[in-house]
PDB file of C-alpha atoms in Angstrom:
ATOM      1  CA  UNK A   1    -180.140 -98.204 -51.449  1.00  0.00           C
ATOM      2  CA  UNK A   2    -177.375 -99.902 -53.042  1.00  0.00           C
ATOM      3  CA  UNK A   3    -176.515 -97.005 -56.213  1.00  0.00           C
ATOM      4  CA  UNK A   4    -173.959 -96.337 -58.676  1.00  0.00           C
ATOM      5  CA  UNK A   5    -172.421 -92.759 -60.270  1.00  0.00           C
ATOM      6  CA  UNK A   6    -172.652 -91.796 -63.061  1.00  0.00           C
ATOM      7  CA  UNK A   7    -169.276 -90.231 -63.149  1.00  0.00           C
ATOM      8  CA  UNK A   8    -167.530 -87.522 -65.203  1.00  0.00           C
ATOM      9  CA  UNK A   9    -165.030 -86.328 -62.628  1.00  0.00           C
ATOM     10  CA  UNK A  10    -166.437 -82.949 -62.281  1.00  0.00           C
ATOM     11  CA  UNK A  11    -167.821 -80.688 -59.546  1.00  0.00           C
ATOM     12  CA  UNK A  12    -171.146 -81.747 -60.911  1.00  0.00           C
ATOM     13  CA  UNK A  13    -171.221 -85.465 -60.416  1.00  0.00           C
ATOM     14  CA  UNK A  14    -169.020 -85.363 -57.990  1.00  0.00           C
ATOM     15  CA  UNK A  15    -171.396 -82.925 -55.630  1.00  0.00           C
ATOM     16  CA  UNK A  16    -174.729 -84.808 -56.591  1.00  0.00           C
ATOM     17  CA  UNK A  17    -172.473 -88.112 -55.066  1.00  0.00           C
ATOM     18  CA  UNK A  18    -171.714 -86.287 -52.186  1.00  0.00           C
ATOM     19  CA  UNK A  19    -175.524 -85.291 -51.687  1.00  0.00           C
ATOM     20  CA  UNK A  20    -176.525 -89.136 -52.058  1.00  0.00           C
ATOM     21  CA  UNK A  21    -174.005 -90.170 -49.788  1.00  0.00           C
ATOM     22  CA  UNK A  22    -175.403 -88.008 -47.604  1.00  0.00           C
ATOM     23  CA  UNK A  23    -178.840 -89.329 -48.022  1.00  0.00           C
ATOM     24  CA  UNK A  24    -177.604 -92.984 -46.759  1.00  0.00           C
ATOM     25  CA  UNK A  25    -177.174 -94.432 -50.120  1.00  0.00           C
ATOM     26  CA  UNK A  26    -174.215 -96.267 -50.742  1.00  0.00           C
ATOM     27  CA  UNK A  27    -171.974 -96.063 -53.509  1.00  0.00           C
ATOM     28  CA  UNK A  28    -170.748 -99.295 -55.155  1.00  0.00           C
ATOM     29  CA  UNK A  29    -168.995 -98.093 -58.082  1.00  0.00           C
ATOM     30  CA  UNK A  30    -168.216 -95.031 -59.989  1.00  0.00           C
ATOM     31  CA  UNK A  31    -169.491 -95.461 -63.840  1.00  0.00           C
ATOM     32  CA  UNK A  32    -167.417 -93.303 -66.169  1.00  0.00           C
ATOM     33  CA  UNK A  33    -167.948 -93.758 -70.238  1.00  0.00           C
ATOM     34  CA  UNK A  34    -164.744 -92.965 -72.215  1.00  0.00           C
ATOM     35  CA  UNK A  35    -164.152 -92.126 -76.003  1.00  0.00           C
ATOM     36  CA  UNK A  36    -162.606 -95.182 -77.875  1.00  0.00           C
ATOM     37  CA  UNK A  37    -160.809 -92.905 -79.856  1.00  0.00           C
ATOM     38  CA  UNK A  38    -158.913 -90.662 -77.296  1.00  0.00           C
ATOM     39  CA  UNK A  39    -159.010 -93.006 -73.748  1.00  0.00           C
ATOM     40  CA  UNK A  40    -160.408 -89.848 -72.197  1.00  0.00           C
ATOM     41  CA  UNK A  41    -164.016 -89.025 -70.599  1.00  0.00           C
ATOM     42  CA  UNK A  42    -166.604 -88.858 -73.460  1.00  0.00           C
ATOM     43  CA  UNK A  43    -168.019 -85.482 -72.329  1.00  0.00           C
ATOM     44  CA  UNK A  44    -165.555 -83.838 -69.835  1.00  0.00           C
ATOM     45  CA  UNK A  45    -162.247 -85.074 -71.439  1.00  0.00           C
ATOM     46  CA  UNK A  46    -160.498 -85.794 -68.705  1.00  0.00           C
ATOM     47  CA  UNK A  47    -157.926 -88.930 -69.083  1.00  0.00           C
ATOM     48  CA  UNK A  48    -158.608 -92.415 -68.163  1.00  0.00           C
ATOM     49  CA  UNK A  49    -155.704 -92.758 -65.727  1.00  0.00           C
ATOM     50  CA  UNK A  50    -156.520 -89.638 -64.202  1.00  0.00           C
ATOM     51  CA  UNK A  51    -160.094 -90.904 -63.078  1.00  0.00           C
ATOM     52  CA  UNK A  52    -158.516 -94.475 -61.860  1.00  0.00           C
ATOM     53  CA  UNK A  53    -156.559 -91.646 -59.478  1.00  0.00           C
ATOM     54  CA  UNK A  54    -159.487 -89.837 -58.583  1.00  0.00           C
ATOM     55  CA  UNK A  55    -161.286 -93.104 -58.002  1.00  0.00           C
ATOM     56  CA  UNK A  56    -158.117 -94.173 -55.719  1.00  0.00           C
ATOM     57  CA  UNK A  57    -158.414 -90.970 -53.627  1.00  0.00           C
ATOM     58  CA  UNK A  58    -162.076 -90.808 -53.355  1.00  0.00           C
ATOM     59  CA  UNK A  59    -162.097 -94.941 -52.394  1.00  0.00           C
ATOM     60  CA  UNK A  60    -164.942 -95.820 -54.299  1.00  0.00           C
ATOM     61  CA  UNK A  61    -164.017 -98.456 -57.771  1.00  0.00           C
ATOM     62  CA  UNK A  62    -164.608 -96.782 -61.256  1.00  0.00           C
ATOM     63  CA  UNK A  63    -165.732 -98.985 -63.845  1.00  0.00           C
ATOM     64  CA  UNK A  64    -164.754 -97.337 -67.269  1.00  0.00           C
ATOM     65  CA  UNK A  65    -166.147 -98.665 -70.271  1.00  0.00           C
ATOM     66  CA  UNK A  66    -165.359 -97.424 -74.171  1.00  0.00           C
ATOM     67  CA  UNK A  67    -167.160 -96.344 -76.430  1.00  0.00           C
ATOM     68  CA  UNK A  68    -167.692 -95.383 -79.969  1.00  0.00           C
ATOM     69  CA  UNK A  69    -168.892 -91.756 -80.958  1.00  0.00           C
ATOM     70  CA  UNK A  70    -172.527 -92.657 -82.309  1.00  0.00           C
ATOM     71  CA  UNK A  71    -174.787 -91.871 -79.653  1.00  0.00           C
ATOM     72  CA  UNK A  72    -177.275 -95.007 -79.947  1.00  0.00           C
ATOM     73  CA  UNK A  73    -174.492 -97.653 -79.670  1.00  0.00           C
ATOM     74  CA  UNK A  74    -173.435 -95.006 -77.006  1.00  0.00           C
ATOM     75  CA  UNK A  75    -176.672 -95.488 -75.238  1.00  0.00           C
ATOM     76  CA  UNK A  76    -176.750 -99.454 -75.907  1.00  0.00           C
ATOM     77  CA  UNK A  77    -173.326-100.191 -74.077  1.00  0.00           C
ATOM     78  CA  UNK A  78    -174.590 -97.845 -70.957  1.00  0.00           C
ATOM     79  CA  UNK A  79    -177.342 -99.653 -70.834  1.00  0.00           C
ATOM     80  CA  UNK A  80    -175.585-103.337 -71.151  1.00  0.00           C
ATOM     81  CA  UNK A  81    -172.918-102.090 -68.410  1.00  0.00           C
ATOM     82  CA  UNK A  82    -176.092-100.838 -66.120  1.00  0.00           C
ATOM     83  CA  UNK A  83    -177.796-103.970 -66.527  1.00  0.00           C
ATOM     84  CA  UNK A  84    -174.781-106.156 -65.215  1.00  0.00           C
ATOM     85  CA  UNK A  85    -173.848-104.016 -62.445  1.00  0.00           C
ATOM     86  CA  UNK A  86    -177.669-104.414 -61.391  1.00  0.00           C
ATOM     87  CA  UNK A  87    -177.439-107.789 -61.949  1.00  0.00           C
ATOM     88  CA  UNK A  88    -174.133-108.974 -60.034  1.00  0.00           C
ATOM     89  CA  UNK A  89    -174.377-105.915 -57.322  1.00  0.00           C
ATOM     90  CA  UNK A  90    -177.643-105.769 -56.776  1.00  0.00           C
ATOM     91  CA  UNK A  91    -177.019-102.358 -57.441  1.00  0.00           C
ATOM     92  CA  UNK A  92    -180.905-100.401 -57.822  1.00  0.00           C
ATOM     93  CA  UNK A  93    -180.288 -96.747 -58.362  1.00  0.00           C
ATOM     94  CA  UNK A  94    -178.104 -94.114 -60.311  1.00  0.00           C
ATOM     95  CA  UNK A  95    -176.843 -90.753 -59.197  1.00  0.00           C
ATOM     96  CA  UNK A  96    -176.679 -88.148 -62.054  1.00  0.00           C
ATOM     97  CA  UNK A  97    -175.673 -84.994 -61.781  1.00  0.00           C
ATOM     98  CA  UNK A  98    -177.892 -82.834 -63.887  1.00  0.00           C
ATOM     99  CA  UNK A  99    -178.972 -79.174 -62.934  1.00  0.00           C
ATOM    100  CA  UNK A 100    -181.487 -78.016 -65.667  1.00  0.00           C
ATOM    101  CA  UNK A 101    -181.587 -79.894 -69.007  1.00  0.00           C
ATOM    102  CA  UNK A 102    -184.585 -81.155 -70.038  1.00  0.00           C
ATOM    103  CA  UNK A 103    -183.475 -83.676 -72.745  1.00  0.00           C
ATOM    104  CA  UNK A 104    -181.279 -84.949 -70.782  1.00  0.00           C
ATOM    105  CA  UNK A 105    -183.067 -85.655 -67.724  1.00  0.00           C
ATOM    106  CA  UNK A 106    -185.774 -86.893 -69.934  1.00  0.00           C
ATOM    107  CA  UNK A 107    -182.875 -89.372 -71.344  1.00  0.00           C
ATOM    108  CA  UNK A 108    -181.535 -90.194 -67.694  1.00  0.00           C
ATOM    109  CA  UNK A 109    -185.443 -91.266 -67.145  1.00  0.00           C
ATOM    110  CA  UNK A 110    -186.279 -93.168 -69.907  1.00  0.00           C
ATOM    111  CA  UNK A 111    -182.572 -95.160 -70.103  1.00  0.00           C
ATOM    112  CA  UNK A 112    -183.030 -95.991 -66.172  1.00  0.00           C
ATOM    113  CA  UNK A 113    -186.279 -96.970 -66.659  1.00  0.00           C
ATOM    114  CA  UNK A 114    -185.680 -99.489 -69.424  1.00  0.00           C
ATOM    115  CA  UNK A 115    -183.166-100.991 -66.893  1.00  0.00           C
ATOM    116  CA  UNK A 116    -185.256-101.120 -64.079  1.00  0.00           C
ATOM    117  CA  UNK A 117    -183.545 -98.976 -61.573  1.00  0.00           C
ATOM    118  CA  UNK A 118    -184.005 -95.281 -60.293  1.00  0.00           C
ATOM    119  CA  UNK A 119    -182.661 -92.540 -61.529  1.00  0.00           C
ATOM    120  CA  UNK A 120    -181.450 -89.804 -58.589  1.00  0.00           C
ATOM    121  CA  UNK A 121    -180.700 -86.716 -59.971  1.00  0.00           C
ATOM    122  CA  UNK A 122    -179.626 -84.351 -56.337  1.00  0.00           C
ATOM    123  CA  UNK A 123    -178.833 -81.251 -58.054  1.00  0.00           C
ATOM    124  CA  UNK A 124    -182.476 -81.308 -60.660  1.00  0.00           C
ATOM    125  CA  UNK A 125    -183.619 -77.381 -60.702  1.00  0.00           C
ATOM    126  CA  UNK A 126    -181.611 -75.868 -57.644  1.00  0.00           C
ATOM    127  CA  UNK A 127    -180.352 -72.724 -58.498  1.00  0.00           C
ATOM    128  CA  UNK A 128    -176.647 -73.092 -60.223  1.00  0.00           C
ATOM    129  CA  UNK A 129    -175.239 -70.597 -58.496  1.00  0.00           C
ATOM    130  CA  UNK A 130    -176.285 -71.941 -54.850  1.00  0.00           C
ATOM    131  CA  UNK A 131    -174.854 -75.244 -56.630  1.00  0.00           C
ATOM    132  CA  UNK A 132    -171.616 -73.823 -57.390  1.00  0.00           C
ATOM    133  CA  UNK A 133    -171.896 -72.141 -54.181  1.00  0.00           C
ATOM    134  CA  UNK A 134    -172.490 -75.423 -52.274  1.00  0.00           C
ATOM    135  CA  UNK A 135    -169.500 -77.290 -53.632  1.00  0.00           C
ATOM    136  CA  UNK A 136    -167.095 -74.811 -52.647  1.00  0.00           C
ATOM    137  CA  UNK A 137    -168.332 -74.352 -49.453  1.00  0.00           C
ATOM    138  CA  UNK A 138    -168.139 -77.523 -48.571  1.00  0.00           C
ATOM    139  CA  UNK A 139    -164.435 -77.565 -49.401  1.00  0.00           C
ATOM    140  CA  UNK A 140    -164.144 -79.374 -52.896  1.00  0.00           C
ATOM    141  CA  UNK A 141    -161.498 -78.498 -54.941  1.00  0.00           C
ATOM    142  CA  UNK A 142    -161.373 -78.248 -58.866  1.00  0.00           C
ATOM    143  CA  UNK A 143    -159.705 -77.034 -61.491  1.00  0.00           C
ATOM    144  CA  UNK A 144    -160.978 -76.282 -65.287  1.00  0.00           C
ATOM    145  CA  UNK A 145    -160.183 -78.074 -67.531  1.00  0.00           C
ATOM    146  CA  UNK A 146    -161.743 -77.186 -70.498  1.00  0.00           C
ATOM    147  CA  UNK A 147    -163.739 -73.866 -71.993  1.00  0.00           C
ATOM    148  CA  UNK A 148    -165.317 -72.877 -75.269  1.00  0.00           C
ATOM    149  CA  UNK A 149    -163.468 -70.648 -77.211  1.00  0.00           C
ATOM    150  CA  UNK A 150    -166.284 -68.270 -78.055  1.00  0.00           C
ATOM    151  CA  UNK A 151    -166.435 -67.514 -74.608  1.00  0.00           C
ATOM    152  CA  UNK A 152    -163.165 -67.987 -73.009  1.00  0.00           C
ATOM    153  CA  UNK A 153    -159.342 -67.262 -73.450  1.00  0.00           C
ATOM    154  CA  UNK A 154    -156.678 -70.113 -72.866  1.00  0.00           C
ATOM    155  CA  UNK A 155    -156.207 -68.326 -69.647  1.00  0.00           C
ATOM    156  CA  UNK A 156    -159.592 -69.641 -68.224  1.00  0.00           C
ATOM    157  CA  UNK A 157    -158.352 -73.467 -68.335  1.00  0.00           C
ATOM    158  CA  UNK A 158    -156.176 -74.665 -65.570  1.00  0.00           C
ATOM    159  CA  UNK A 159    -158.107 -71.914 -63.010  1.00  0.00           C
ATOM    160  CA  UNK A 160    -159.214 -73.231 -59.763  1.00  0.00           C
ATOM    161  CA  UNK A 161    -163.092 -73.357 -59.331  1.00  0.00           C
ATOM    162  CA  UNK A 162    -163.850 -70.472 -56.688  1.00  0.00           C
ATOM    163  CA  UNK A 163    -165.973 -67.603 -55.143  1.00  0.00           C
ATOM    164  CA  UNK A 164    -163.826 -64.901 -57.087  1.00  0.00           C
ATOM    165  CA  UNK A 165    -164.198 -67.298 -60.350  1.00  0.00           C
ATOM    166  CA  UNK A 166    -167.571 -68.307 -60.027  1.00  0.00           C
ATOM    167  CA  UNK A 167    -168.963 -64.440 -59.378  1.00  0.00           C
ATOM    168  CA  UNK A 168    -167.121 -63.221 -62.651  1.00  0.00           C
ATOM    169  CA  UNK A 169    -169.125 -65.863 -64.255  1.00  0.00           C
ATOM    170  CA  UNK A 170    -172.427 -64.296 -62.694  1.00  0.00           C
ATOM    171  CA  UNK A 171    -171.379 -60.771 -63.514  1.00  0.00           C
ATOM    172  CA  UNK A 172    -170.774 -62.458 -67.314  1.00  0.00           C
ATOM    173  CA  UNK A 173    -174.063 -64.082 -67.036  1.00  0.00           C
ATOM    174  CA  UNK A 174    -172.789 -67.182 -68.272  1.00  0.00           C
ATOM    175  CA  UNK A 175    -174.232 -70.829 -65.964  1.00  0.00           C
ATOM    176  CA  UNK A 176    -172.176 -70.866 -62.640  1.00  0.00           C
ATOM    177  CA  UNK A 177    -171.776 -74.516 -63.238  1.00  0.00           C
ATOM    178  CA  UNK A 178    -170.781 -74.717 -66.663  1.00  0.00           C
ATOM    179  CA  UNK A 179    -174.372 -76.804 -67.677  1.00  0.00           C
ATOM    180  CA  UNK A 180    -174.267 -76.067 -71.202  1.00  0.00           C
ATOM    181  CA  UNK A 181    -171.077 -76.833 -72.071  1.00  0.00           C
ATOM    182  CA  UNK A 182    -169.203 -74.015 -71.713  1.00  0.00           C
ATOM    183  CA  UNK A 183    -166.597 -75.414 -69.680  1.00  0.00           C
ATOM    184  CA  UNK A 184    -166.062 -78.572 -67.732  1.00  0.00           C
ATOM    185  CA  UNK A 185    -164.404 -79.352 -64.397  1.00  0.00           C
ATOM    186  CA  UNK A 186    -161.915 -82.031 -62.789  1.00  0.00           C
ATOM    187  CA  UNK A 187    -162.246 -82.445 -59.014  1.00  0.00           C
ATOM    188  CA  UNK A 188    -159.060 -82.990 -56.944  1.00  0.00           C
ATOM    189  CA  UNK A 189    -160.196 -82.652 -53.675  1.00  0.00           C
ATOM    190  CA  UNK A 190    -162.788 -82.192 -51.217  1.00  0.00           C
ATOM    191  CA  UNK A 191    -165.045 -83.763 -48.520  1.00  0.00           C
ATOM    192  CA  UNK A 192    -165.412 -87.365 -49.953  1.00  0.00           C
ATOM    193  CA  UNK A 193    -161.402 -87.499 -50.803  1.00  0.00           C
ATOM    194  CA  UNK A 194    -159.112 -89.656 -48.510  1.00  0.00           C
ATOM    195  CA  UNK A 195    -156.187 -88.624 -50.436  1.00  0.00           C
ATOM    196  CA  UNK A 196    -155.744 -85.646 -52.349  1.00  0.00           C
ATOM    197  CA  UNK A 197    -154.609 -85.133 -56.103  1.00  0.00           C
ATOM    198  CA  UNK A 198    -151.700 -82.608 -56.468  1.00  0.00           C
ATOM    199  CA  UNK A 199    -151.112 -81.638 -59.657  1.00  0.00           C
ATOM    200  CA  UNK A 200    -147.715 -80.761 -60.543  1.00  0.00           C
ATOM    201  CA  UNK A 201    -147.414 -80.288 -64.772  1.00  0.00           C
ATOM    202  CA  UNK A 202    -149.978 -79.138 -67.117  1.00  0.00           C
ATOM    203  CA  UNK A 203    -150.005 -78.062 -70.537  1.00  0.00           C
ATOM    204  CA  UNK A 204    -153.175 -75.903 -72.792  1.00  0.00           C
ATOM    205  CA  UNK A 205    -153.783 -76.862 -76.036  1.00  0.00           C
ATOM    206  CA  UNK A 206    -156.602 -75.775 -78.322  1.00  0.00           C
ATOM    207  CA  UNK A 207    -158.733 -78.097 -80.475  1.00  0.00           C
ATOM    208  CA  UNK A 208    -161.416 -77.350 -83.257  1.00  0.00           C
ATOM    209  CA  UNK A 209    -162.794 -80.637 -83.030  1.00  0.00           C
ATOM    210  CA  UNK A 210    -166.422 -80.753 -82.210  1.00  0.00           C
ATOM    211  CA  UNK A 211    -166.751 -77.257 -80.907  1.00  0.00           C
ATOM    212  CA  UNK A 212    -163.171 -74.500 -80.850  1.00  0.00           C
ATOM    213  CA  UNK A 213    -161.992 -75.269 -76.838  1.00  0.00           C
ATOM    214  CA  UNK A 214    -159.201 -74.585 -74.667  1.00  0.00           C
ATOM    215  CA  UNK A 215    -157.845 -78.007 -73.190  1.00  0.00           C
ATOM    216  CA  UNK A 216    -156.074 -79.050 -70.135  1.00  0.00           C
ATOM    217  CA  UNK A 217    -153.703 -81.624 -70.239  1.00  0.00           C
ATOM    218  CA  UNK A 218    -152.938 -82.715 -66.698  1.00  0.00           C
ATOM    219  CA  UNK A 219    -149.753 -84.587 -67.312  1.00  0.00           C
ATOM    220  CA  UNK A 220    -148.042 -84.913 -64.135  1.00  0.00           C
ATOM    221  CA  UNK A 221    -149.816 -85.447 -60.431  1.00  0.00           C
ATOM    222  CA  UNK A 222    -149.619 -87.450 -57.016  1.00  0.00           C
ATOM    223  CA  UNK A 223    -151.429 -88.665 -54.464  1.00  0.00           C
ATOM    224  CA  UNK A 224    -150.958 -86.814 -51.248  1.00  0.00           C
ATOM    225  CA  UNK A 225    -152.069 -88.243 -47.708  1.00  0.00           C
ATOM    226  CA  UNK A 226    -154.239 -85.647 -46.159  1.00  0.00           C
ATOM    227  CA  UNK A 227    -154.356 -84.982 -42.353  1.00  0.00           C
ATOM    228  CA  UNK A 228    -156.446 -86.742 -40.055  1.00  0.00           C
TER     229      UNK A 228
END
């Protein structure tokens, strides 16, 4: 089946393309929504240019499209980008990365639906820590980039994403994989990379904005041939 991702470039998406790869789909495009405002990813924050890198390494085309904050023109531009990647790809599925949510699988659903394609959702109620088990294991590499103050110091941000990491979570008992928001992810390596992403300056800020967070501003990085 000819399907798109719906990408964030974090472990999450980036595992549940991995898993329909493996599956025999092919991916046409990467699909990655970012804030009009800021040029970055509307829900991981990760910059624009950053993902065009990712999307270089990986060798799979992003298509990023902006948008506004208000969720229903939100919803009516992902739909209108969908619908003409269906139409001139003949593109008849989406990959989603989703562990647990209800609301928004039940959005994935109905928005897919509407379009006419299927919505594939790998990761849908497996366990997060054999998720966040998985990824590593399989030798992708991330780093966080963001974390919720309430739970996190500026310490957290700018950690690679790892057995020691992941079991302090557990022992915390905060989600393994981050799947409400308490901290987000940028992959820079792994299985499905023909290059990898070093990154060589970064800088933590905090912002109060819609929730109190810890931030990490990748502003330096390469692309690094990896061996055969």
């Amino acid at each position: 089946m000819n399907i798109i991702s719906s990408w964030s470039g974090g472990k999450d998406s980036c595992l549940a393309t991995y898993k329909a790869m493996k599956e025999g789909h092919e991916i046409k495009f990467l699909v990655n929504f970012i804030s009009e405002e800021t040029k970055r990813g509307c829900f991981h924050g990760i910059d624009c240019m950053l993902m065009k890198t990712q999307s270089e390494a990986i060798g799979i085309p992003i298509i990023q499209q902006s948008v506004p904050a208000d969720m229903k023109e939100y919803e009516n531009i992902f739909k209108k980008t969908v619908k003409e990647l269906k139409e001139k790809h003949a593109v008849e599925g989406m990959v989603f990365g989703d562990i647990y949510l209800d609301e928004h699988r039940e959005w994935v659903e109905r928005v897919c639906k509407e379009i006419g394609i299927t919505a594939i959702e790998p990761l849908w109620k497996q366990d997060p820590n054999i998720v966040a088990s998985e990824f590593i294991n399989l030798g992708f590499k991330s780093i966080i980039t963001s974390a919720k103050a309430e739970l996190f110091d500026k310490n957290f941000v700018g950690k690679d994403f790892n057995t020691e990491l992941v079991s302090n979570l557990i022992n915390r008992k905060i989600c393994s994989c981050g799947e409400n928001g308490e901290f987000h992810s940028f992959v820079y390596d792994g299985p499905i990379f023909n290059k990898k992403i070093e990154i060589t300056k970064t800088e933590t800020v905090y912002k109060d904005t819609f929730w109190k967070a810890y931030f990490l501003d990748i502003q330096k990085y390469s692309l690094i041939k990896k061996p055969n």
